[in-house]
Amino acid sequence: MALAVSLPESDETASQKDERARRPMADGSEVALRDLSDYLAEDMAACNRAIVERMDSPVALIPQLAAHLVAAGGKRLRPLLTLASARLCGYRPDATHQRHVALAACVEFIHTATLLHDDVVDESSLRRGMASANAVFGNKASVLVGDFLFARSFQLMTDDGSLKVMNILSSASATIAEGEVLQMSTQNDLSTRIDQYLEVIHGKTAALFAAACRVGAVVADREGAEEHALESYGTNLGMAFQLVDDALDYAADQARLGKTVGDDFREGKITLPVLAAYAAGSEEDRAFWHRVIEESEQKPEDLDHALRLIEQTGAIRITLDRATEYATAAREALSIFPPSRLRQLLQDTASYTINRLR
């Protein structure tokens, strides 16, 4: 039986409420994450301090590049999941030992390290609406600082002292790398099966979501049903998140995405929108996809034609339907926990993840 955990409805002050009311309106996913961040504001502030502190180095280039990453912002969803999971399981830190904060910072370092490496591999020029680190500092610096952040993450794992936590996070790190290599092996290959594609996004995205949630349960000594429920929540949320992210490359403008629209198309990445459009297309349409994806022969007007084919075949709807299935599974995984404001915020985050496509 799940242990009943009572949580306060909100510790938000009047001034915080006023500040939140003055913020610009956002779409559903942003509202959900903003509310979750507001609820965990104290923990998140401590996590941000830990991130900045651990990014420091006497080697000047490291804090310079780190400052660029911090300035680029980001939702910090993965560390939020660690903080939320720990609190949902009843974790109460003392004044000197806040395991959930240190491990949330660890999760963010793993994620940021993979982003630095990915941008080099993908030759990306934008990250979160700003010039990517590799565009500003060069590929060598980005790779090496990514390595530095991975090393910092393992220092934080070691400092925590739990072999189980280290196993969860180190295994996730290895799985992320496997997912990226698998994606590279399927690149430009239209014969890729949907199950192979789903394996890719599980490795590159969902594995860290799952690990971020699991360690929250572990630090709260809820290593049974609650841990498994949170792992399921994180896995399904991560799958939904990446499916929507892949659809956004063909369905949103650059200002909303904070990246160059059509990056996946230009790089020949195999995603569900492409697989769905290819499967439903005519012989002429398939010849187009073979030329632009498998043969990498792209003309300036090809992206617009690809977007039309994606729309005509309902590929975005197919992708959104699959994402919705995962988001629903994520919400249901949390039913083991008693109703609370925090459980609702996490369920809302799962629901609103798919609203980035609306």
Coordinates of C-alpha atoms in Angstrom, one line a residue, residues 14-280:
A14 CA 1.4 37.4 -1.7
S15 CA 4.4 39.1 -3.4
Q16 CA 5.2 35.9 -5.3
K17 CA 1.5 35.6 -6.4
D18 CA 1.6 39.2 -7.6
E19 CA 4.9 38.5 -9.5
R20 CA 3.4 35.4 -11.1
A21 CA 0.3 37.3 -12.2
R22 CA 2.5 40.0 -13.9
R23 CA 4.3 37.4 -16.0
P24 CA 3.4 37.1 -19.7
M25 CA 0.8 34.5 -20.6
A26 CA 2.3 31.2 -21.8
D27 CA 1.1 28.0 -23.4
G28 CA -0.1 25.1 -21.4
S29 CA 3.2 23.4 -21.1
E30 CA 4.9 26.5 -19.9
V31 CA 2.2 27.3 -17.4
A32 CA 2.5 23.8 -15.9
L33 CA 6.3 24.0 -15.6
R34 CA 6.0 27.5 -14.2
D35 CA 3.6 26.4 -11.5
L36 CA 5.8 23.4 -10.7
S37 CA 8.8 25.6 -10.5
D38 CA 7.0 28.1 -8.3
Y39 CA 5.9 25.3 -5.9
L40 CA 9.5 24.2 -5.6
A41 CA 11.0 27.7 -5.7
E42 CA 13.1 27.3 -2.6
D43 CA 14.5 23.9 -3.6
M44 CA 15.1 25.1 -7.2
A45 CA 16.9 28.2 -5.9
A46 CA 19.2 26.0 -3.9
C47 CA 19.7 23.8 -6.9
N48 CA 20.6 26.7 -9.1
R49 CA 23.2 27.9 -6.5
A50 CA 24.7 24.4 -6.5
I51 CA 24.9 24.4 -10.3
V52 CA 26.7 27.7 -10.4
E53 CA 29.0 26.7 -7.6
R54 CA 30.0 23.4 -9.3
M55 CA 30.5 25.0 -12.7
D56 CA 33.2 27.2 -11.2
S57 CA 36.8 26.4 -12.2
P58 CA 40.2 28.2 -12.2
V59 CA 40.4 27.4 -15.9
A60 CA 38.8 30.6 -17.2
L61 CA 37.1 29.1 -20.3
I62 CA 35.0 26.7 -18.2
P63 CA 33.1 29.4 -16.2
Q64 CA 32.9 31.6 -19.3
L65 CA 31.2 28.8 -21.3
A66 CA 29.1 27.9 -18.3
A67 CA 27.9 31.5 -17.9
H68 CA 26.8 31.3 -21.6
L69 CA 24.8 28.2 -20.8
V70 CA 23.2 29.7 -17.7
A71 CA 22.3 32.9 -19.7
A72 CA 20.5 30.8 -22.3
G73 CA 18.1 29.7 -19.6
G74 CA 16.1 26.6 -20.0
K75 CA 13.2 25.1 -18.1
R76 CA 15.4 22.8 -15.9
L77 CA 12.7 20.2 -16.1
R78 CA 14.9 17.3 -15.2
P79 CA 16.2 18.7 -11.9
L80 CA 12.6 19.8 -11.2
L81 CA 11.6 16.2 -11.5
T82 CA 14.1 15.1 -9.0
L83 CA 13.1 17.7 -6.5
A84 CA 9.4 17.0 -7.0
S85 CA 9.8 13.3 -6.8
A86 CA 11.7 13.5 -3.5
R87 CA 9.0 15.9 -2.0
L88 CA 6.2 13.7 -3.3
C89 CA 7.7 10.8 -1.4
G90 CA 7.9 12.8 1.8
Y91 CA 11.6 13.7 1.8
R92 CA 12.4 16.3 4.4
P93 CA 16.0 17.6 4.2
D94 CA 17.9 19.0 7.2
A95 CA 19.7 22.3 7.1
T96 CA 23.1 20.9 6.2
H97 CA 22.3 17.9 4.1
Q98 CA 20.0 18.3 1.0
R99 CA 20.6 15.2 -1.1
H100 CA 17.7 16.0 -3.4
V101 CA 19.2 19.4 -4.3
A102 CA 22.7 18.0 -5.0
L103 CA 21.3 15.1 -7.1
A104 CA 19.0 17.5 -9.0
A105 CA 22.2 19.5 -9.9
C106 CA 23.8 16.2 -10.9
V107 CA 21.0 15.4 -13.3
E108 CA 21.2 18.9 -14.8
F109 CA 25.0 18.4 -15.4
I110 CA 24.4 15.1 -17.2
H111 CA 21.7 16.7 -19.4
T112 CA 23.8 19.8 -20.2
A113 CA 26.9 17.7 -21.0
T114 CA 24.9 15.7 -23.5
L115 CA 23.5 19.0 -25.0
L116 CA 27.0 20.3 -25.5
H117 CA 28.1 17.1 -27.2
D118 CA 24.9 16.8 -29.3
D119 CA 25.3 20.4 -30.7
V120 CA 28.8 19.5 -31.9
V121 CA 27.7 16.3 -33.5
D122 CA 24.6 18.0 -35.1
E123 CA 26.5 21.1 -36.0
S124 CA 23.8 23.2 -34.4
S125 CA 24.0 26.9 -34.3
L126 CA 21.2 27.7 -31.9
R127 CA 20.3 26.4 -28.5
R128 CA 17.3 27.9 -26.6
G129 CA 17.1 30.8 -28.9
M130 CA 20.7 31.8 -28.5
A131 CA 23.9 31.0 -30.3
S132 CA 24.9 27.5 -29.2
A133 CA 28.1 27.1 -27.2
N134 CA 29.9 25.4 -30.1
A135 CA 29.0 28.3 -32.4
V136 CA 30.5 30.8 -29.9
F137 CA 33.4 28.9 -28.3
G138 CA 34.1 26.3 -30.9
N139 CA 33.7 22.5 -31.0
K140 CA 36.8 21.6 -29.0
A141 CA 35.8 23.8 -26.1
S142 CA 32.2 22.5 -26.1
V143 CA 33.3 18.9 -26.1
L144 CA 35.8 19.4 -23.3
V145 CA 33.5 21.4 -21.1
G146 CA 30.9 18.7 -21.7
D147 CA 33.4 16.2 -20.4
F148 CA 34.0 18.5 -17.4
L149 CA 30.3 18.6 -16.6
F150 CA 30.1 14.8 -16.8
A151 CA 33.0 14.6 -14.3
R152 CA 31.2 17.0 -12.0
S153 CA 28.1 14.9 -12.2
F154 CA 30.1 11.9 -11.0
Q155 CA 31.6 13.9 -8.2
L156 CA 28.1 14.7 -7.0
M157 CA 27.1 11.0 -7.2
T158 CA 30.1 10.1 -5.2
D159 CA 29.5 12.8 -2.6
D160 CA 26.0 11.4 -2.2
G161 CA 27.4 8.1 -1.1
S162 CA 24.6 5.8 -2.3
L163 CA 25.7 3.0 -4.6
K164 CA 22.1 2.7 -5.8
V165 CA 21.9 6.4 -6.7
M166 CA 25.3 6.1 -8.5
N167 CA 24.0 3.0 -10.4
I168 CA 20.8 4.7 -11.5
L169 CA 22.5 7.9 -12.8
S170 CA 25.6 6.2 -14.3
S171 CA 23.4 3.7 -16.1
A172 CA 21.3 6.5 -17.4
S173 CA 24.4 8.3 -18.7
A174 CA 25.5 5.2 -20.5
T175 CA 22.0 4.7 -22.0
I176 CA 22.0 8.3 -23.2
A177 CA 25.2 7.7 -25.1
E178 CA 23.8 4.4 -26.5
G179 CA 20.7 6.3 -27.7
E180 CA 22.7 8.9 -29.4
V181 CA 24.9 6.3 -31.2
L182 CA 21.7 4.4 -32.2
Q183 CA 20.2 7.6 -33.6
M184 CA 23.4 8.1 -35.6
S185 CA 23.1 4.6 -37.0
T186 CA 19.5 5.1 -38.1
Q187 CA 20.2 8.5 -39.6
N188 CA 19.3 8.8 -43.3
D189 CA 17.7 5.3 -43.2
L190 CA 14.0 5.3 -44.1
S191 CA 13.8 1.6 -43.5
T192 CA 14.0 2.3 -39.7
R193 CA 11.1 0.6 -37.9
I194 CA 9.0 2.6 -35.4
D195 CA 10.1 0.3 -32.6
Q196 CA 13.7 1.2 -33.4
Y197 CA 12.9 4.9 -33.4
L198 CA 11.1 4.5 -30.0
E199 CA 14.3 2.8 -28.7
V200 CA 16.3 5.8 -29.8
I201 CA 14.1 8.3 -28.0
H202 CA 14.0 6.1 -24.9
G203 CA 17.7 6.1 -24.8
K204 CA 18.5 9.7 -25.6
T205 CA 15.7 11.3 -23.6
A206 CA 13.4 9.1 -21.5
A207 CA 16.2 7.3 -19.6
L208 CA 17.3 10.5 -17.9
F209 CA 13.7 11.5 -17.1
A210 CA 13.2 8.1 -15.5
A211 CA 16.5 8.3 -13.5
A212 CA 15.7 11.9 -12.4
C213 CA 12.5 10.7 -10.9
R214 CA 13.8 7.4 -9.4
V215 CA 16.6 9.1 -7.4
G216 CA 14.0 11.4 -5.8
A217 CA 12.3 8.3 -4.4
V218 CA 15.6 6.7 -3.3
V219 CA 16.7 9.7 -1.2
A220 CA 13.3 9.6 0.5
D221 CA 13.7 5.9 1.3
R222 CA 10.8 4.9 -0.9
E223 CA 12.5 2.1 -2.9
G224 CA 9.5 0.0 -3.5
A225 CA 6.2 0.7 -5.3
E226 CA 6.8 4.5 -5.2
E227 CA 10.2 4.2 -6.9
H228 CA 8.7 2.1 -9.6
A229 CA 5.8 4.4 -10.1
L230 CA 8.1 7.4 -10.4
E231 CA 10.3 5.6 -12.8
S232 CA 7.3 4.8 -15.0
Y233 CA 6.1 8.4 -14.8
G234 CA 9.6 9.7 -15.9
T235 CA 9.9 7.2 -18.7
N236 CA 6.5 7.9 -20.2
L237 CA 6.9 11.7 -19.7
G238 CA 10.3 11.6 -21.5
M239 CA 8.8 9.6 -24.4
A240 CA 6.0 12.1 -24.7
F241 CA 8.3 15.0 -24.5
Q242 CA 10.7 13.8 -27.2
L243 CA 7.8 12.8 -29.5
V244 CA 6.5 16.3 -29.3
D245 CA 9.9 17.8 -29.7
D246 CA 10.4 15.8 -32.9
A247 CA 7.0 16.9 -34.2
L248 CA 7.8 20.6 -33.4
D249 CA 10.7 20.5 -35.9
Y250 CA 8.0 20.3 -38.6
A251 CA 5.2 22.2 -36.9
A252 CA 6.5 25.3 -35.2
D253 CA 8.3 28.5 -35.9
Q254 CA 11.9 29.3 -34.9
A255 CA 10.9 31.9 -32.2
R256 CA 8.8 29.3 -30.3
L257 CA 11.3 26.5 -30.6
G258 CA 14.5 28.5 -29.8
K259 CA 16.2 26.5 -32.5
T260 CA 16.4 26.4 -36.3
V261 CA 13.2 24.9 -37.7
G262 CA 13.9 21.9 -39.9
D263 CA 17.2 20.9 -38.3
D264 CA 16.1 17.3 -38.1
F265 CA 15.1 17.4 -41.8
R266 CA 18.4 18.9 -42.9
E267 CA 20.4 16.4 -40.8
G268 CA 18.4 13.4 -42.2
K269 CA 17.2 12.4 -38.7
I270 CA 14.6 9.7 -38.7
T271 CA 11.7 10.7 -36.5
L272 CA 8.1 9.6 -36.3
P273 CA 6.7 12.5 -38.4
V274 CA 9.0 11.5 -41.3
L275 CA 8.3 7.8 -40.9
A276 CA 4.5 8.4 -40.8
A277 CA 4.6 10.7 -43.9
Y278 CA 6.8 8.3 -45.8
A279 CA 4.5 5.3 -45.0
A280 CA 1.4 7.2 -46.1

